[in-house]
Amino acid sequence: MKTGRFGTFFNRFTRDVHGNLTMLTAFILTSLMVLVGLAVDLEFIFRQKARVQYAMDSAVLAGALSRQAGATNAEVVSDIRQYVSPLIDSAGGGMSCTTVSVTFSDDSEDILGRMRCTQPTFLSNLIGNDDMSFTVSSTSTFSVGRIDVSFVFDVSGSMNSNNRLSSLKTAAITAFDELLPDDQVRDGTVRLGIVTYNNAVNAGAYFDKVTRGVTIPADATNSGAISNYNSYNSARMYDQATGKRFMYYQDGTCTESDPDECDQHGDYDWDVARWFWEDSTARDTCVY
């Protein structure tokens, strides 16, 4: 059966593989260009979003500080928007953002700032993606919780020299006036505590913990005494039988046959003994 010239040409065309590699290469290169374009634009978008987030965080924090200083809600909104605007302009890249939306929560005393930005693309627009958008938000608390301040004043004898006590009084008055001014409502949000000390501090119920106070029964053996010596000699120890305060010390007996060798290098049998304080019966709760 004769196919004619057209049939012959068609058969040759379908069997011809010349140029296939060129077409495949063109397809792969086009796909790679699209992927590279998306990657470049996405990386730039992430950097722009980080800049905007930083600007929003800083602006909302500044607004919270203004609110604490007594600014009205309208003034805070104006401060936040004025703070954000130059930071957004400095980001560049043709990015545009909506006006910052500011919300106040009276219950939690929070300030919420929110803004949406649009960034033109550089390479993705080749496939019809002309821009990318993102939203950032930030929250800051403008309330001030309860403040508890404790002052510990040294009124010992050393404060009488060099006008120290007078300076202490002046500094204390200044601190009190700053923390509790006369026009501030006494609602308990600021509480001050004052403690003075001279030569001792009353530890009260915490005395034993502060001093590692421990009552020790009589030592049944020398090894037991040595064990107590190693464990408690830095603590505040009391004899169980007498209630007297004591400390351990070691009493050595030279075992050298030649008395001349009973020096610091000689051999000794060491016995642990208790040395009692003269005022050891005093069981106050003051730490000196």
XYZ file of C-alpha atoms in Angstrom:
288
model
C 0.000 0.000 0.000
C 1.406 3.341 -1.019
C 1.254 6.116 1.527
C 2.387 8.955 -0.666
C 4.736 11.766 0.115
C 2.683 13.081 3.047
C 2.649 9.705 4.735
C 6.375 9.339 4.311
C 6.992 12.796 5.808
C 4.703 12.069 8.756
C 6.435 8.791 9.514
C 9.821 10.458 9.457
C 8.550 13.242 11.743
C 7.218 10.851 14.358
C 10.444 8.850 14.388
C 12.769 11.857 14.492
C 14.141 12.556 18.050
C 16.376 15.474 17.152
C 15.667 18.530 19.382
C 14.019 16.614 22.234
C 16.873 17.451 24.603
C 16.563 21.123 23.733
C 12.862 21.134 24.560
C 13.431 19.266 27.836
C 16.224 21.643 28.819
C 14.035 24.653 28.103
C 11.261 23.223 30.269
C 13.630 22.476 33.178
C 15.288 25.894 32.999
C 11.917 27.612 33.009
C 10.837 25.638 36.085
C 14.100 26.430 37.852
C 13.706 30.125 37.113
C 10.221 30.064 38.614
C 11.455 28.288 41.755
C 14.428 30.628 42.133
C 12.146 33.619 41.686
C 9.793 32.363 44.392
C 12.706 31.664 46.743
C 14.191 35.137 46.245
C 10.853 36.863 46.783
C 9.964 34.751 49.823
C 13.333 35.413 51.449
C 12.862 39.144 50.937
C 9.298 38.953 52.269
C 10.512 37.230 55.450
C 13.116 39.947 56.002
C 10.554 42.673 55.426
C 8.129 41.024 57.830
C 10.857 40.828 60.486
C 11.506 44.566 60.072
C 7.812 45.383 60.366
C 7.439 43.101 63.405
C 10.339 44.848 65.114
C 8.776 48.234 64.368
C 5.400 47.094 65.692
C 6.882 45.623 68.888
C 8.828 48.806 69.588
C 5.851 51.044 68.845
C 3.415 49.126 71.068
C 5.942 49.041 73.903
C 6.439 52.795 73.554
C 2.661 53.204 73.615
C 2.426 51.183 76.829
C 5.044 53.401 78.448
C 3.110 56.493 77.351
C -0.072 55.016 78.803
C 1.688 54.382 82.109
C 2.837 58.005 82.097
C -0.801 59.139 81.927
C -1.415 59.589 78.193
C -4.971 59.151 76.914
C -5.971 56.373 74.522
C -6.073 58.812 71.608
C -2.595 60.087 72.446
C -1.267 56.531 72.681
C -2.734 55.644 69.268
C -1.122 58.737 67.760
C 2.232 57.912 69.371
C 2.179 54.337 68.056
C 1.352 55.374 64.503
C 3.949 58.131 64.472
C 6.528 55.693 65.820
C 5.816 53.032 63.187
C 5.634 55.254 60.107
C 9.338 56.185 59.712
C 10.442 52.639 60.511
C 8.222 51.271 57.738
C 9.468 53.894 55.285
C 13.068 52.934 56.024
C 12.369 49.292 55.093
C 12.220 50.216 51.389
C 11.388 47.742 48.634
C 8.183 49.539 47.659
C 6.300 48.003 50.580
C 3.003 49.589 51.610
C 1.151 49.040 54.886
C -2.244 49.874 56.285
C -2.664 52.262 59.188
C -1.904 50.594 62.505
C -5.048 49.353 64.218
C -4.785 49.846 67.997
C -7.092 48.105 70.478
C -7.206 48.644 74.243
C -8.361 45.959 76.676
C -9.584 47.400 79.960
C -9.853 43.963 81.572
C -6.295 42.784 80.945
C -4.944 46.331 80.493
C -3.266 45.343 77.225
C -2.558 47.292 74.054
C -2.863 45.355 70.785
C -1.404 46.741 67.566
C -2.115 45.159 64.183
C -1.086 46.047 60.632
C -1.187 44.437 57.163
C 1.535 45.066 54.588
C 1.891 44.333 50.874
C 5.283 43.792 49.258
C 5.704 43.863 45.438
C 7.587 40.863 44.047
C 10.682 41.050 41.876
C 10.719 37.738 40.009
C 7.447 36.029 40.883
C 5.573 38.620 38.827
C 6.827 36.767 35.746
C 4.264 34.080 36.546
C 1.530 36.530 37.494
C 2.257 36.846 41.231
C 2.667 40.621 41.464
C 2.780 40.977 45.262
C 2.694 39.146 48.602
C 0.936 40.244 51.794
C 1.466 39.541 55.479
C 0.039 40.670 58.813
C 1.916 41.503 62.011
C 0.595 42.165 65.502
C 2.028 42.903 68.922
C 0.675 43.155 72.463
C 2.006 44.941 75.522
C 0.605 45.378 79.020
C 0.439 48.938 80.279
C -0.710 48.181 83.813
C 1.623 48.189 86.790
C 1.044 45.401 89.297
C 1.516 45.532 93.014
C 4.876 46.813 94.163
C 6.360 45.666 97.455
C 9.540 47.418 98.565
C 11.404 46.594 101.769
C 13.997 48.936 103.224
C 16.630 47.618 105.631
C 18.293 50.479 107.509
C 21.569 50.166 109.376
C 21.254 52.232 112.567
C 24.326 50.873 114.317
C 26.950 53.076 115.927
C 29.024 53.326 112.766
C 26.214 55.349 111.160
C 26.839 58.226 113.595
C 30.077 59.170 111.860
C 30.497 61.236 108.690
C 26.846 62.346 108.766
C 25.742 58.901 107.559
C 22.551 58.663 109.594
C 21.371 62.097 108.470
C 22.067 61.201 104.841
C 20.178 57.945 105.314
C 17.114 59.817 106.577
C 17.211 62.219 103.632
C 17.532 59.381 101.121
C 14.694 57.448 102.774
C 12.344 60.448 102.662
C 13.150 60.985 98.982
C 12.466 57.328 98.193
C 9.163 57.330 100.087
C 7.979 60.523 98.380
C 8.807 59.018 94.983
C 7.091 55.700 95.640
C 4.132 57.098 97.581
C 3.543 60.733 96.619
C 0.992 62.681 98.632
C -1.496 62.824 95.749
C -1.479 59.061 95.141
C -4.501 57.068 96.235
C -3.623 54.605 98.990
C -5.150 51.567 97.273
C -2.511 49.025 98.290
C -0.797 48.802 94.899
C 2.410 50.133 96.474
C 3.451 48.794 99.866
C 6.579 49.725 101.777
C 8.294 47.827 104.565
C 10.927 49.203 106.940
C 13.372 47.133 108.988
C 16.154 48.535 111.144
C 19.040 46.652 112.670
C 21.857 47.461 115.046
C 24.095 44.501 115.885
C 21.747 41.559 115.417
C 18.889 40.339 113.266
C 16.044 38.373 114.831
C 15.617 35.317 112.616
C 12.607 34.050 114.595
C 11.323 30.689 113.442
C 14.028 30.540 110.785
C 16.813 30.682 113.369
C 17.814 27.013 113.174
C 17.837 27.084 109.377
C 19.909 30.261 109.289
C 22.474 29.035 111.815
C 22.217 25.309 111.135
C 21.292 24.900 114.794
C 21.557 21.288 115.917
C 21.292 19.500 119.292
C 23.738 16.609 119.664
C 23.640 13.872 122.325
C 26.743 12.755 124.200
C 29.376 11.067 122.058
C 29.343 7.323 122.738
C 32.593 6.657 120.901
C 35.526 8.633 119.645
C 34.695 7.660 116.054
C 31.164 8.978 116.570
C 32.568 12.241 117.900
C 34.864 12.519 114.885
C 31.861 11.972 112.611
C 29.951 14.763 114.386
C 33.043 16.956 114.198
C 33.241 16.498 110.439
C 29.493 17.038 109.957
C 28.541 19.822 112.359
C 31.586 21.779 113.521
C 30.578 24.726 111.323
C 27.030 24.680 112.735
C 25.559 26.121 115.949
C 25.771 23.035 118.209
C 24.078 22.430 121.570
C 24.742 19.684 124.076
C 21.587 17.631 124.575
C 22.178 16.996 128.285
C 23.007 20.555 129.391
C 21.560 22.671 126.592
C 24.886 24.468 126.405
C 26.412 25.610 123.164
C 29.760 24.040 122.309
C 32.283 23.397 119.580
C 34.464 20.374 118.910
C 38.229 20.331 119.160
C 40.770 17.524 118.913
C 43.046 16.547 121.810
C 46.054 14.507 120.696
C 48.203 12.049 122.691
C 51.675 11.357 121.329
C 52.402 7.665 120.753
C 56.100 8.032 119.924
C 58.498 6.056 122.172
C 60.967 8.934 122.046
C 59.440 12.130 123.487
C 61.745 14.179 121.278
C 59.828 12.907 118.257
C 56.524 14.256 119.534
C 56.529 17.183 117.153
C 54.315 18.065 114.220
C 55.594 15.023 112.340
C 55.038 12.530 115.155
C 52.270 9.969 115.568
C 49.290 10.815 117.774
C 46.043 9.295 118.959
C 43.436 11.975 118.413
C 40.456 12.263 120.725
C 37.597 14.610 119.996
C 36.404 16.749 122.900
C 33.767 19.438 123.427
C 34.559 23.015 124.358
C 31.596 24.892 125.859
C 30.899 28.586 125.374
C 30.693 30.711 128.507
C 27.291 32.091 127.457
C 26.223 28.804 125.961
C 22.918 28.686 127.852
C 21.591 31.673 125.881
C 19.119 30.381 123.287
C 17.917 33.596 121.678
C 16.986 33.773 118.005
C 19.371 36.536 116.993
C 22.129 35.993 114.465
C 25.231 38.031 115.318
